[in-house]
mmCIF file with all atom_site columns, C-alpha atoms in Angstrom:
data_model
loop_
_atom_site.group_PDB
_atom_site.id
_atom_site.type_symbol
_atom_site.label_atom_id
_atom_site.label_alt_id
_atom_site.label_comp_id
_atom_site.label_asym_id
_atom_site.label_entity_id
_atom_site.label_seq_id
_atom_site.pdbx_PDB_ins_code
_atom_site.Cartn_x
_atom_site.Cartn_y
_atom_site.Cartn_z
_atom_site.occupancy
_atom_site.B_iso_or_equiv
_atom_site.pdbx_formal_charge
_atom_site.auth_seq_id
_atom_site.auth_comp_id
_atom_site.auth_asym_id
_atom_site.auth_atom_id
_atom_site.pdbx_PDB_model_num
ATOM 1  C CA . MET P 1 1  ? -31.368 -5.143  20.833  1.00 69.00 ? 176 MET P CA 1
ATOM 2  C CA . ALA P 1 2  ? -29.784 -6.894  17.808  1.00 82.00 ? 177 ALA P CA 1
ATOM 3  C CA . GLN P 1 3  ? -28.089 -10.170 18.357  1.00 92.00 ? 178 GLN P CA 1
ATOM 4  C CA . THR P 1 4  ? -24.333 -9.925  18.237  1.00 90.00 ? 179 THR P CA 1
ATOM 5  C CA . VAL P 1 5  ? -21.965 -12.405 16.690  1.00 93.00 ? 180 VAL P CA 1
ATOM 6  C CA . SER P 1 6  ? -18.261 -12.874 16.823  1.00 93.00 ? 181 SER P CA 1
ATOM 7  C CA . VAL P 1 7  ? -16.102 -12.358 13.722  1.00 92.00 ? 182 VAL P CA 1
ATOM 8  C CA . ASN P 1 8  ? -12.536 -13.526 13.635  1.00 93.00 ? 183 ASN P CA 1
ATOM 9  C CA . PHE P 1 9  ? -9.812  -12.597 11.159  1.00 90.00 ? 184 PHE P CA 1
ATOM 10 C CA . LYS P 1 10 ? -6.074  -12.204 11.110  1.00 94.00 ? 185 LYS P CA 1
ATOM 11 C CA . LEU P 1 11 ? -4.073  -8.992  10.963  1.00 94.00 ? 186 LEU P CA 1
ATOM 12 C CA . ASP P 1 12 ? -0.447  -8.342  10.767  1.00 94.00 ? 187 ASP P CA 1
ATOM 13 C CA . TYR P 1 13 ? 0.868   -7.549  14.308  1.00 95.00 ? 188 TYR P CA 1
ATOM 14 C CA . ASP P 1 14 ? 2.093   -4.061  13.455  1.00 94.00 ? 189 ASP P CA 1
ATOM 15 C CA . VAL P 1 15 ? -1.178  -3.150  11.681  1.00 94.00 ? 190 VAL P CA 1
ATOM 16 C CA . LYS P 1 16 ? -3.125  -4.339  14.740  1.00 95.00 ? 191 LYS P CA 1
ATOM 17 C CA . LYS P 1 17 ? -0.928  -2.284  17.194  1.00 95.00 ? 192 LYS P CA 1
ATOM 18 C CA . SER P 1 18 ? -1.199  0.748   14.885  1.00 93.00 ? 193 SER P CA 1
ATOM 19 C CA . MET P 1 19 ? -4.975  0.443   14.773  1.00 93.00 ? 194 MET P CA 1
ATOM 20 C CA . GLU P 1 20 ? -5.226  -0.104  18.496  1.00 95.00 ? 195 GLU P CA 1
ATOM 21 C CA . LEU P 1 21 ? -3.275  3.107   19.201  1.00 94.00 ? 196 LEU P CA 1
ATOM 22 C CA . ALA P 1 22 ? -5.265  5.131   16.672  1.00 93.00 ? 197 ALA P CA 1
ATOM 23 C CA . CYS P 1 23 ? -8.587  3.798   18.140  1.00 94.00 ? 198 CYS P CA 1
ATOM 24 C CA . ALA P 1 24 ? -7.429  4.580   21.669  1.00 94.00 ? 199 ALA P CA 1
ATOM 25 C CA . GLU P 1 25 ? -6.640  8.165   20.673  1.00 94.00 ? 200 GLU P CA 1
ATOM 26 C CA . MET P 1 26 ? -10.240 8.472   19.364  1.00 94.00 ? 201 MET P CA 1
ATOM 27 C CA . GLY P 1 27 ? -11.715 6.868   22.465  1.00 95.00 ? 202 GLY P CA 1
ATOM 28 C CA . LEU P 1 28 ? -12.856 3.796   20.533  1.00 94.00 ? 203 LEU P CA 1
ATOM 29 C CA . SER P 1 29 ? -12.150 0.079   20.891  1.00 95.00 ? 204 SER P CA 1
ATOM 30 C CA . MET P 1 30 ? -11.146 -1.858  17.797  1.00 94.00 ? 205 MET P CA 1
ATOM 31 C CA . SER P 1 31 ? -14.555 -3.579  18.010  1.00 94.00 ? 206 SER P CA 1
ATOM 32 C CA . ALA P 1 32 ? -16.373 -0.263  17.871  1.00 95.00 ? 207 ALA P CA 1
ATOM 33 C CA . ALA P 1 33 ? -14.192 0.888   14.953  1.00 95.00 ? 208 ALA P CA 1
ATOM 34 C CA . PHE P 1 34 ? -14.914 -2.245  12.976  1.00 95.00 ? 209 PHE P CA 1
ATOM 35 C CA . THR P 1 35 ? -18.604 -1.996  13.779  1.00 95.00 ? 210 THR P CA 1
ATOM 36 C CA . ILE P 1 36 ? -18.662 1.651   12.474  1.00 96.00 ? 211 ILE P CA 1
ATOM 37 C CA . PHE P 1 37 ? -16.961 0.391   9.285   1.00 96.00 ? 212 PHE P CA 1
ATOM 38 C CA . ALA P 1 38 ? -19.324 -2.520  8.832   1.00 96.00 ? 213 ALA P CA 1
ATOM 39 C CA . LYS P 1 39 ? -22.393 -0.339  9.305   1.00 96.00 ? 214 LYS P CA 1
ATOM 40 C CA . LYS P 1 40 ? -21.119 2.184   6.777   1.00 96.00 ? 215 LYS P CA 1
ATOM 41 C CA . VAL P 1 41 ? -20.352 -0.501  4.226   1.00 96.00 ? 216 VAL P CA 1
ATOM 42 C CA . GLY P 1 42 ? -23.762 -2.107  4.780   1.00 96.00 ? 217 GLY P CA 1
ATOM 43 C CA . ARG P 1 43 ? -25.647 1.181   4.548   1.00 96.00 ? 218 ARG P CA 1
ATOM 44 C CA . GLU P 1 44 ? -23.708 2.687   1.503   1.00 96.00 ? 219 GLU P CA 1
ATOM 45 C CA . ARG P 1 45 ? -22.896 -0.651  -0.310  1.00 96.00 ? 220 ARG P CA 1
ATOM 46 C CA . ARG P 1 46 ? -19.342 0.538   -0.919  1.00 93.00 ? 221 ARG P CA 1
ATOM 47 C CA . ILE P 1 47 ? -16.010 0.662   0.802   1.00 92.00 ? 222 ILE P CA 1
ATOM 48 C CA . PRO P 1 48 ? -16.010 4.126   2.515   1.00 92.00 ? 223 PRO P CA 1
ATOM 49 C CA . PHE P 1 49 ? -12.587 5.043   1.218   1.00 86.00 ? 224 PHE P CA 1
ATOM 50 C CA . GLU P 1 50 ? -10.719 4.652   -2.030  1.00 81.00 ? 225 GLU P CA 1
ATOM 51 C CA . VAL P 1 51 ? -9.367  1.199   -2.769  1.00 75.00 ? 226 VAL P CA 1
ATOM 52 C CA . SER P 1 52 ? -7.262  0.830   -5.872  1.00 75.00 ? 227 SER P CA 1
ATOM 53 C CA . ALA P 1 53 ? -4.728  -1.410  -7.474  1.00 75.00 ? 228 ALA P CA 1
ATOM 54 C CA . ALA P 1 54 ? -2.682  1.483   -8.678  1.00 77.00 ? 229 ALA P CA 1
ATOM 55 C CA . PRO P 1 55 ? 0.109   0.122   -10.859 1.00 79.00 ? 230 PRO P CA 1
ATOM 56 C CA . ASP P 1 56 ? 3.698   0.454   -9.705  1.00 82.00 ? 231 ASP P CA 1
ATOM 57 C CA . PRO P 1 57 ? 5.120   3.719   -11.145 1.00 86.00 ? 232 PRO P CA 1
ATOM 58 C CA . PHE P 1 58 ? 8.338   1.825   -12.031 1.00 87.00 ? 233 PHE P CA 1
ATOM 59 C CA . TYR P 1 59 ? 6.329   0.081   -14.813 1.00 86.00 ? 234 TYR P CA 1
ATOM 60 C CA . SER P 1 60 ? 4.749   3.205   -16.221 1.00 88.00 ? 235 SER P CA 1
ATOM 61 C CA . ASP P 1 61 ? 5.014   3.808   -19.933 1.00 90.00 ? 236 ASP P CA 1
ATOM 62 C CA . SER P 1 62 ? 7.237   6.813   -19.484 1.00 92.00 ? 237 SER P CA 1
ATOM 63 C CA . ASN P 1 63 ? 9.620   4.954   -17.169 1.00 92.00 ? 238 ASN P CA 1
ATOM 64 C CA . ILE P 1 64 ? 9.831   1.927   -19.440 1.00 92.00 ? 239 ILE P CA 1
ATOM 65 C CA . ARG P 1 65 ? 10.709  4.292   -22.389 1.00 94.00 ? 240 ARG P CA 1
ATOM 66 C CA . TYR P 1 66 ? 13.332  5.958   -20.221 1.00 94.00 ? 241 TYR P CA 1
ATOM 67 C CA . LEU P 1 67 ? 14.856  2.638   -19.249 1.00 94.00 ? 242 LEU P CA 1
ATOM 68 C CA . GLU P 1 68 ? 14.796  1.441   -22.884 1.00 95.00 ? 243 GLU P CA 1
ATOM 69 C CA . GLN P 1 69 ? 16.647  4.579   -23.929 1.00 95.00 ? 244 GLN P CA 1
ATOM 70 C CA . LYS P 1 70 ? 19.222  4.058   -21.144 1.00 93.00 ? 245 LYS P CA 1
ATOM 71 C CA . MET P 1 71 ? 19.754  0.465   -22.138 1.00 93.00 ? 246 MET P CA 1
ATOM 72 C CA . GLU P 1 72 ? 20.140  1.435   -25.834 1.00 94.00 ? 247 GLU P CA 1
ATOM 73 C CA . ALA P 1 73 ? 22.744  4.125   -24.807 1.00 94.00 ? 248 ALA P CA 1
ATOM 74 C CA . TYR P 1 74 ? 24.560  1.581   -22.680 1.00 91.00 ? 249 TYR P CA 1
ATOM 75 C CA . LYS P 1 75 ? 24.684  -1.032  -25.408 1.00 93.00 ? 250 LYS P CA 1
ATOM 76 C CA . SER P 1 76 ? 26.045  1.561   -27.923 1.00 94.00 ? 251 SER P CA 1
ATOM 77 C CA . GLY P 1 77 ? 28.631  2.790   -25.474 1.00 92.00 ? 252 GLY P CA 1
ATOM 78 C CA . ARG P 1 78 ? 27.144  6.262   -25.096 1.00 93.00 ? 253 ARG P CA 1
ATOM 79 C CA . LEU P 1 79 ? 26.244  5.714   -21.445 1.00 89.00 ? 254 LEU P CA 1
ATOM 80 C CA . LYS P 1 80 ? 28.955  5.972   -18.832 1.00 83.00 ? 255 LYS P CA 1
ATOM 81 C CA . VAL P 1 81 ? 28.540  3.929   -15.717 1.00 83.00 ? 256 VAL P CA 1
ATOM 82 C CA . ALA P 1 82 ? 30.475  4.104   -12.426 1.00 84.00 ? 257 ALA P CA 1
ATOM 83 C CA . GLU P 1 83 ? 30.593  2.046   -9.368  1.00 85.00 ? 258 GLU P CA 1
ATOM 84 C CA . HIS P 1 84 ? 29.503  3.453   -6.054  1.00 83.00 ? 259 HIS P CA 1
ATOM 85 C CA . GLU P 1 85 ? 29.235  2.327   -2.499  1.00 85.00 ? 260 GLU P CA 1
ATOM 86 C CA . LEU P 1 86 ? 26.095  0.374   -1.631  1.00 83.00 ? 261 LEU P CA 1
ATOM 87 C CA . ILE P 1 87 ? 23.608  2.467   0.338   1.00 82.00 ? 262 ILE P CA 1
ATOM 88 C CA . GLU P 1 88 ? 21.960  0.528   3.123   1.00 82.00 ? 263 GLU P CA 1
ATOM 89 C CA . ASP P 1 89 ? 19.233  1.796   5.426   1.00 69.00 ? 264 ASP P CA 1
#
């Protein structure tokens, strides 16, 4: 049998609780889930799901152009603005 080692790392409390619930529903411990993940990464030499640093859509070229057009319309007096109540969640 292979020698086991302990690995320690920090997780956000809510992330940990969510993972514990998901693992319990699958009949797994978190340790077993992380072991499955580690074996797959080691075997395939890749993260077994898509990891990306997708840019925030707010900063997309099309949105920047839209905002620039709105700002130009505002500065020229063609854009009408109105106050509204603040929406809070």
